[in-house]
PDB file of C-alpha atoms in Angstrom:
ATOM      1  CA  UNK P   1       0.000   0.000   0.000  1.00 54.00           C
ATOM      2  CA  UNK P   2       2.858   2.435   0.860  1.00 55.00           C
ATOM      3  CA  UNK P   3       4.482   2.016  -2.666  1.00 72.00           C
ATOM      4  CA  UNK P   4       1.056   2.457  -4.108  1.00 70.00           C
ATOM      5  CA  UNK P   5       1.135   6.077  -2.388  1.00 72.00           C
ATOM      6  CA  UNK P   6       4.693   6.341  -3.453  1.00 76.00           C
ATOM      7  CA  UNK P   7       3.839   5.683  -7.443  1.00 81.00           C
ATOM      8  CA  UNK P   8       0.831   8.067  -6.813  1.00 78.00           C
ATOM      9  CA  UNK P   9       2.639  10.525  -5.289  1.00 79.00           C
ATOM     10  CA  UNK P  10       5.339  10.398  -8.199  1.00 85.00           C
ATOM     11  CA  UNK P  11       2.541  10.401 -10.759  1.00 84.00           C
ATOM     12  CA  UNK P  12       1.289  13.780  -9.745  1.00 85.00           C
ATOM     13  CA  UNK P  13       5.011  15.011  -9.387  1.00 87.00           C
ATOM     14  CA  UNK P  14       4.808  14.224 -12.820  1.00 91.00           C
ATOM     15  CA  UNK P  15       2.281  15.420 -14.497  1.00 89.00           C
ATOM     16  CA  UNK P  16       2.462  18.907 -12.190  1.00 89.00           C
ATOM     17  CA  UNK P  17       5.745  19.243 -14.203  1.00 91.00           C
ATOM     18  CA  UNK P  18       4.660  18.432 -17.349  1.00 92.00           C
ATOM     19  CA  UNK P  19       1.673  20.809 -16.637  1.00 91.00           C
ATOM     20  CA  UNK P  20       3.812  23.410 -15.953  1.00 92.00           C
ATOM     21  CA  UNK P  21       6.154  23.019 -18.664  1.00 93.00           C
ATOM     22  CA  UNK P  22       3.087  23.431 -20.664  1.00 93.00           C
ATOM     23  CA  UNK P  23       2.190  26.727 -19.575  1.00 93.00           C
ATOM     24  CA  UNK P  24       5.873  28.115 -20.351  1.00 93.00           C
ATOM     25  CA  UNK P  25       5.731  26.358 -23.283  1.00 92.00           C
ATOM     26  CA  UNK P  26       2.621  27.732 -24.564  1.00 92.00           C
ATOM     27  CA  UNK P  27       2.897  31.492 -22.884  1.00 92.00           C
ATOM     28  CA  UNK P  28       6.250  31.842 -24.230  1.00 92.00           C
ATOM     29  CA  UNK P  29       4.885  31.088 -27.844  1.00 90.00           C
ATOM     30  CA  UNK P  30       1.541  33.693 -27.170  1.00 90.00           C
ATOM     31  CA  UNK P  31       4.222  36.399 -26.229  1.00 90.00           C
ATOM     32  CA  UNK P  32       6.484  35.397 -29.033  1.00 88.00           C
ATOM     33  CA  UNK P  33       3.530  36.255 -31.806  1.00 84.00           C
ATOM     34  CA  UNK P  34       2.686  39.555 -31.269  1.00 81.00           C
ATOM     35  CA  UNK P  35      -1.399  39.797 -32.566  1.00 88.00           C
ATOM     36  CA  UNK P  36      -4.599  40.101 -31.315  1.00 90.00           C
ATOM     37  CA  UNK P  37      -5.511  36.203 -31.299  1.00 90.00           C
ATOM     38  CA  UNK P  38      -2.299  35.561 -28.949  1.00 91.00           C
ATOM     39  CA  UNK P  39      -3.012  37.886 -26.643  1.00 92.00           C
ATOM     40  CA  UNK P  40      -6.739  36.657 -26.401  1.00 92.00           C
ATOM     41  CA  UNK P  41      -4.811  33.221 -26.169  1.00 93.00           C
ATOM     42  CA  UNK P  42      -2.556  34.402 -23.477  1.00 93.00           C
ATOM     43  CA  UNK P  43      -5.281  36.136 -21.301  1.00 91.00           C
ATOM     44  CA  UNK P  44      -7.142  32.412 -21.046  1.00 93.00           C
ATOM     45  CA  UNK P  45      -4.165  30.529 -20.480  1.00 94.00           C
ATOM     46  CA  UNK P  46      -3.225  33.044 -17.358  1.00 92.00           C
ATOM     47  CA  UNK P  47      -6.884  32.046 -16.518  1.00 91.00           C
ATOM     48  CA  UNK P  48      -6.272  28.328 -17.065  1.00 93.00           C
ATOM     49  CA  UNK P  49      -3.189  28.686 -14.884  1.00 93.00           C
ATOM     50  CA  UNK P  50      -4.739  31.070 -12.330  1.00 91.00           C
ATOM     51  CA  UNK P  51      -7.393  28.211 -11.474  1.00 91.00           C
ATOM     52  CA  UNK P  52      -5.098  25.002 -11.865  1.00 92.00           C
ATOM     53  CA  UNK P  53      -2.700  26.830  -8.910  1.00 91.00           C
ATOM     54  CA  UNK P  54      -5.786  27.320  -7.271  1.00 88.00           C
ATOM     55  CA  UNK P  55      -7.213  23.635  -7.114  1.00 89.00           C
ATOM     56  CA  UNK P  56      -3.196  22.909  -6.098  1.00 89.00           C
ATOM     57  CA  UNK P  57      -2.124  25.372  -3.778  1.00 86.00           C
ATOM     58  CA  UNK P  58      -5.441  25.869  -1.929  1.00 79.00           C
ATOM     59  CA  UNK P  59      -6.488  25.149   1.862  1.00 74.00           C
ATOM     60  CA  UNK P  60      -9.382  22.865   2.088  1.00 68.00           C
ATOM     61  CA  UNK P  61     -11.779  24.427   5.315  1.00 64.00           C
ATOM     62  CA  UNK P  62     -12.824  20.980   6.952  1.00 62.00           C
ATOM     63  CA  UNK P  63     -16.859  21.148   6.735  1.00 60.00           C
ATOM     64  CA  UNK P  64     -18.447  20.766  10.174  1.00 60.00           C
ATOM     65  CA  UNK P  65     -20.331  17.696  10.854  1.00 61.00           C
ATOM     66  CA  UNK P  66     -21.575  15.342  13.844  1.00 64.00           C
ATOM     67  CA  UNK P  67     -20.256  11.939  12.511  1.00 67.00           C
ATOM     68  CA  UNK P  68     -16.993  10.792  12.836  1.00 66.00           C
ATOM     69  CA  UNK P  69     -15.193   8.754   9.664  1.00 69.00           C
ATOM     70  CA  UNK P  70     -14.029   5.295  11.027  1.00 71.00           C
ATOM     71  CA  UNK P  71     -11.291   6.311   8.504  1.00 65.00           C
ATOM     72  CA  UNK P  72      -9.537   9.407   8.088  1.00 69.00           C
ATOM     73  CA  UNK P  73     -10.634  10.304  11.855  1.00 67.00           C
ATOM     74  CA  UNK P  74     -12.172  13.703  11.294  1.00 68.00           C
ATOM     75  CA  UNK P  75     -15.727  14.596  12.536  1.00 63.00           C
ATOM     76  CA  UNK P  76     -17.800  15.476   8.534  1.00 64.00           C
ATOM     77  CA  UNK P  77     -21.387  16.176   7.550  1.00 63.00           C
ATOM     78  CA  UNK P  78     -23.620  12.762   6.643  1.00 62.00           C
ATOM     79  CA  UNK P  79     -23.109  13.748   2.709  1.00 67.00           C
ATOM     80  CA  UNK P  80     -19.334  14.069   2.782  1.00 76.00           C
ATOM     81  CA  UNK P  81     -17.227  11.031   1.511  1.00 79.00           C
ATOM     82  CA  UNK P  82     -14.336   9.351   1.639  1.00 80.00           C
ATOM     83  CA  UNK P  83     -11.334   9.581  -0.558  1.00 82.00           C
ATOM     84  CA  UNK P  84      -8.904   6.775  -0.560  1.00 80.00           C
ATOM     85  CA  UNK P  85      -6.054   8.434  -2.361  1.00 80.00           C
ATOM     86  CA  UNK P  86      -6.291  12.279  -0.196  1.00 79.00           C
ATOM     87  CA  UNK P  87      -7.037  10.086   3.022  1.00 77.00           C
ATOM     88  CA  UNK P  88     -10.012  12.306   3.998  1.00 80.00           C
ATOM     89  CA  UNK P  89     -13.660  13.497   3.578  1.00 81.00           C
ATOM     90  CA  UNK P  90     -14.823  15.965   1.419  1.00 82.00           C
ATOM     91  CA  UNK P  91     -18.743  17.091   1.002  1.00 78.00           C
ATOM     92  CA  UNK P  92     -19.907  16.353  -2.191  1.00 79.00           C
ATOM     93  CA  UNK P  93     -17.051  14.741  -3.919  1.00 82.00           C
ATOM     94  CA  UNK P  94     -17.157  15.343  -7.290  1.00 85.00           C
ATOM     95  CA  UNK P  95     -14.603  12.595  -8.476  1.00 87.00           C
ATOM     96  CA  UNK P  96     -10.127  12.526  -7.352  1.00 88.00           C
ATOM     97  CA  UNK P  97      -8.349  14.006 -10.392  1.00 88.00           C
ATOM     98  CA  UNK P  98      -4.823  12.171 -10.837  1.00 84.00           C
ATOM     99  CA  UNK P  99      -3.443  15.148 -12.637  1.00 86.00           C
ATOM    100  CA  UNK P 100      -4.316  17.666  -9.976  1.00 88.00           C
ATOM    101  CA  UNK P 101      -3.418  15.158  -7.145  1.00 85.00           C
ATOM    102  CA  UNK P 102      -6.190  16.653  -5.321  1.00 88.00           C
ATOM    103  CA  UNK P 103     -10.504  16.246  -4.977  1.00 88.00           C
ATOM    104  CA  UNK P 104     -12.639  17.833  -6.703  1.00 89.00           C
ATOM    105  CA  UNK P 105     -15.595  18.761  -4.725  1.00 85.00           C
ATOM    106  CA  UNK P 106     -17.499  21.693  -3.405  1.00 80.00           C
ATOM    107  CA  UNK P 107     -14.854  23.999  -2.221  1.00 81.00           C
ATOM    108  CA  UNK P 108     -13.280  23.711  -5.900  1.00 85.00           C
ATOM    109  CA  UNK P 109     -16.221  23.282  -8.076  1.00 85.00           C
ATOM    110  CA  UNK P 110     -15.554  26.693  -9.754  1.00 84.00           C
ATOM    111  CA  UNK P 111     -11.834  26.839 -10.317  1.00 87.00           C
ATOM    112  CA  UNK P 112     -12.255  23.276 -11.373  1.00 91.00           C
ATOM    113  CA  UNK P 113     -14.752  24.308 -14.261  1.00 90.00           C
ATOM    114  CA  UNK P 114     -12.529  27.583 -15.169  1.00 89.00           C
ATOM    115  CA  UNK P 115     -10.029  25.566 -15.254  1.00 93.00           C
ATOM    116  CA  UNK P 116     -11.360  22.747 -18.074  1.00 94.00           C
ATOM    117  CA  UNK P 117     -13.299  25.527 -19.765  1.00 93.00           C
ATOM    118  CA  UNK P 118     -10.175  28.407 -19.951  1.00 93.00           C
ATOM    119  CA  UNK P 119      -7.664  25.626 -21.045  1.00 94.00           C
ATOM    120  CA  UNK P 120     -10.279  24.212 -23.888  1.00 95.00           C
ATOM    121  CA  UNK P 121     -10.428  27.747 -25.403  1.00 94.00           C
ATOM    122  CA  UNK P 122      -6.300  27.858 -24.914  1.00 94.00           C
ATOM    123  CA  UNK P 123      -5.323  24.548 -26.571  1.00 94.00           C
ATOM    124  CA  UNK P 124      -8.057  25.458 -29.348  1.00 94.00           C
ATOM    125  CA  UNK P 125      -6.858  29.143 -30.283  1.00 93.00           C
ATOM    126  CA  UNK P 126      -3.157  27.414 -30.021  1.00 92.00           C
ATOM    127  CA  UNK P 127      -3.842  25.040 -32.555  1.00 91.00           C
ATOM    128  CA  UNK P 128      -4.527  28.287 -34.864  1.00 88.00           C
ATOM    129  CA  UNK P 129      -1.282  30.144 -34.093  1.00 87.00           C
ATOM    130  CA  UNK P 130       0.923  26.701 -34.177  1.00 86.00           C
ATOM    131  CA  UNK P 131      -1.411  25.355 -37.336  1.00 84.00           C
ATOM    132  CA  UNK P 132      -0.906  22.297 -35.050  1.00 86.00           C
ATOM    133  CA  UNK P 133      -3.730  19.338 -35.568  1.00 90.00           C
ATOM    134  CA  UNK P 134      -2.870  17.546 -32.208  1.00 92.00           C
ATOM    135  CA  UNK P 135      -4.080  20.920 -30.506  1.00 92.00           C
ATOM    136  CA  UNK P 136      -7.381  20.558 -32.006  1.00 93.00           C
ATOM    137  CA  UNK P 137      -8.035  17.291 -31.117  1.00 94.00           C
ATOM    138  CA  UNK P 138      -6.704  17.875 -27.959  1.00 94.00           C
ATOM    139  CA  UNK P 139      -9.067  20.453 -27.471  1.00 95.00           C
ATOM    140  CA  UNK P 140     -12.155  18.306 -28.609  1.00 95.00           C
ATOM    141  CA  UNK P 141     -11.167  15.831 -26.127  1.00 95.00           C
ATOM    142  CA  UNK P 142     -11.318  18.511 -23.481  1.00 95.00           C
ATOM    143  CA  UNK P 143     -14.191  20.051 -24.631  1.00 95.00           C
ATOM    144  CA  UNK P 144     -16.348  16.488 -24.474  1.00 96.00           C
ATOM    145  CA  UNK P 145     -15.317  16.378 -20.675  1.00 94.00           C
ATOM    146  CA  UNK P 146     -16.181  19.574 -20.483  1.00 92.00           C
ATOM    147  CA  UNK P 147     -19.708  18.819 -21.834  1.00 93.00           C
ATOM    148  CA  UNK P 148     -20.128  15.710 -19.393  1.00 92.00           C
ATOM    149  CA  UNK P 149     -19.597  17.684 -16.844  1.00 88.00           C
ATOM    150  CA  UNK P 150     -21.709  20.437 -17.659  1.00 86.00           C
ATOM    151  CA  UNK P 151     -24.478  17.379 -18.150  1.00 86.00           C
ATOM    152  CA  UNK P 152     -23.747  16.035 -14.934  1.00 84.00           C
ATOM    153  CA  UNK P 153     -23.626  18.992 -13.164  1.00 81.00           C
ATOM    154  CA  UNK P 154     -26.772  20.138 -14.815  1.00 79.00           C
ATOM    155  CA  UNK P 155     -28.604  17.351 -13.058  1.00 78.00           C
ATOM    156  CA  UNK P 156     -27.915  18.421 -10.396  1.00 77.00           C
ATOM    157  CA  UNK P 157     -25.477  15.437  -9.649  1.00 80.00           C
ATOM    158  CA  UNK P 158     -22.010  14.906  -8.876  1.00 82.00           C
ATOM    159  CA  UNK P 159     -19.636  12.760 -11.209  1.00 85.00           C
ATOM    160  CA  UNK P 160     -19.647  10.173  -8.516  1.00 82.00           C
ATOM    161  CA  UNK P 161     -23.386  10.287  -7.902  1.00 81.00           C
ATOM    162  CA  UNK P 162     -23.323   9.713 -11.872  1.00 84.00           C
ATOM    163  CA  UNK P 163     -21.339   6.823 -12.123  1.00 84.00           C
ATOM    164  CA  UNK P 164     -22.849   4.784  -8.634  1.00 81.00           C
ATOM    165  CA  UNK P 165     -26.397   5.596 -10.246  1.00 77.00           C
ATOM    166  CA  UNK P 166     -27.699   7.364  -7.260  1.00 70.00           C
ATOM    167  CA  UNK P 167     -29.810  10.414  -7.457  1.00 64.00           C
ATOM    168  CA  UNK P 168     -28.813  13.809  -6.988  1.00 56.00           C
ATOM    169  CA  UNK P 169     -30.567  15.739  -3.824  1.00 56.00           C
ATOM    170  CA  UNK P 170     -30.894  19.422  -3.444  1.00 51.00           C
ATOM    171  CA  UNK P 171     -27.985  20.086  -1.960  1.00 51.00           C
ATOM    172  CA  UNK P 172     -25.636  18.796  -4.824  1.00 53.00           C
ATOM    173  CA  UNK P 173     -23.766  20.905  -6.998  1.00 58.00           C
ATOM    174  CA  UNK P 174     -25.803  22.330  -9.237  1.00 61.00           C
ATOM    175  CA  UNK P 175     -23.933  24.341 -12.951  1.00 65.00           C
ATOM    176  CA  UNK P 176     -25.583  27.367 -12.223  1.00 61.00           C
ATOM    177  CA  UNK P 177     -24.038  28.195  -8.825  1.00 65.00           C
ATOM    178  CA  UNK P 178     -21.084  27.048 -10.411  1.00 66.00           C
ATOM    179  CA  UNK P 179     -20.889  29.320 -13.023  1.00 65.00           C
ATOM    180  CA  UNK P 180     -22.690  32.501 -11.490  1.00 61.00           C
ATOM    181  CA  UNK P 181     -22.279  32.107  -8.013  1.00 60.00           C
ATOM    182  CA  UNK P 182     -26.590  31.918  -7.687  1.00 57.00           C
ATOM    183  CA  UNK P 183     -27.026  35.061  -9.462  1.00 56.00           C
ATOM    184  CA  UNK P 184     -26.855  36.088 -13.742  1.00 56.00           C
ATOM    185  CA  UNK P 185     -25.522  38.959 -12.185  1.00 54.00           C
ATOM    186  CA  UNK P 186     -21.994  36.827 -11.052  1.00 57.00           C
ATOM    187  CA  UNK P 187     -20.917  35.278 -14.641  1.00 58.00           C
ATOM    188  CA  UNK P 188     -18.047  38.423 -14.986  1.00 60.00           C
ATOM    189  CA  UNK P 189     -16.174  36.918 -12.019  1.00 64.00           C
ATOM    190  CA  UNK P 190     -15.347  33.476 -13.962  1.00 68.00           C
ATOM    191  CA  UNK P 191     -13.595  35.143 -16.320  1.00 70.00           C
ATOM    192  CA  UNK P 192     -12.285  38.147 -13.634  1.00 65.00           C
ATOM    193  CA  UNK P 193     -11.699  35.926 -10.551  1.00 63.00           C
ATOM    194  CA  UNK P 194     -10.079  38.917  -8.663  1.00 51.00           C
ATOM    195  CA  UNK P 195     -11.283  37.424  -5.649  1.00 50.00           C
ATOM    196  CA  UNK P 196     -11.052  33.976  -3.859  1.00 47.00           C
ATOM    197  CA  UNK P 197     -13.957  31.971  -5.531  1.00 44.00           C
ATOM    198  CA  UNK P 198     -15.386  30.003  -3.030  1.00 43.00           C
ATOM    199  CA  UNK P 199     -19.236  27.865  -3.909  1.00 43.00           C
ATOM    200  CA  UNK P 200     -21.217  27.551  -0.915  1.00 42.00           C
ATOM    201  CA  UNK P 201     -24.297  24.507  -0.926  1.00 39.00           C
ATOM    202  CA  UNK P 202     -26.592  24.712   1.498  1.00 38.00           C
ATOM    203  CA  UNK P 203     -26.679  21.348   3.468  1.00 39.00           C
ATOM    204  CA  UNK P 204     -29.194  19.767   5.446  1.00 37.00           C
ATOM    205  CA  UNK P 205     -26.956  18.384   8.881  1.00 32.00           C
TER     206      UNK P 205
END
């Protein structure tokens, strides 16, 4: 079980690098072509990187809650569950992403979905300024996770809730809190996230 964690751990080492050599890789290229379309290209790929350091770097706040996991320890609310590979509870798991090394859930829903949907747009509007076909497949790949997602999410169900078959309640996540905070009037802030984004679900205890 320990080397398990070890070859997980390395995994993520990995693919953080490659991530990040990505970014440079791709910035450096916007900033090397000087036109409108790169630095349209640029401003979502600061996006895509402002929310992927987000998910990473970010401080989970441990969600009150009267029941104690027999696992990780931690007192949680009835909804939260367990993840194997973060050793801890989270409320309203969405799924673990191996190339974030973290859980996506609802404390990340938003960054999560800024980050898919700003790096779709990126590796698109690259494949123009490269002329490079693997970019546009790339991008269609992206963008069809992007669209389960939004179909999950839609439902008013988590990816996990999706898979298992179960139903979604009214406290799962729900794509219009994630992408306007609960009011038309919050869409700007996806695309100016200024300020910590942070998606709030009411939950029955």
């Amino acid at each position: 079980m320990l080397n398990l964690f070890f070859l997980i751990r390395l995994v993520n080492y990995c693919l953080f690098t490659i991530s990040i050599f990505f970014y440079i890789l791709a910035i450096t290229t916007c900033i090397s072509n000087l036109s409108i379309l790169s630095t349209i290209t640029l401003y979502f790929l600061t996006l895509s990187l402002f929310y992927y350091l987000s998910i990473i770097l970010r401080k989970n706040v441990i969600e009150d809650g009267n029941e104690l996991c027999d696992r990780c320890k931690i007192f949680h609310n009835s909804k939260a569950n367990y993840c194997l590979f973060c050793d801890r509870c989270y409320l309203k798991k969405d799924h673990h992403s191996p190339w974030l090394g973290k859980c996506i859930h609802n404390q990340n829903y938003k960054e999560f979905f800024g980050l898919i949907f700003f790096l779709d747009l990126s590796l698109f509007l690259l494949g123009f300024l490269q002329n490079f076909i693997f970019l546009f497949v790339l991008s269609l790949v992206v963008l069809i996770y992007l669209s389960f997602i939004c179909y999950v999410w839609a439902h008013n169900m988590t990816t996990r809730e999706y898979i298992l078959g179960e139903k979604g309640s009214p406290s799962a996540v729900t794509l219009y809190n994630v992408l306007f905070d609960g009011s038309l009037q919050n869409v700007f802030i996806l695309f100016l996230p200024f300020r910590r984004v942070y998606v709030n679900f009411s939950v029955e205890h």
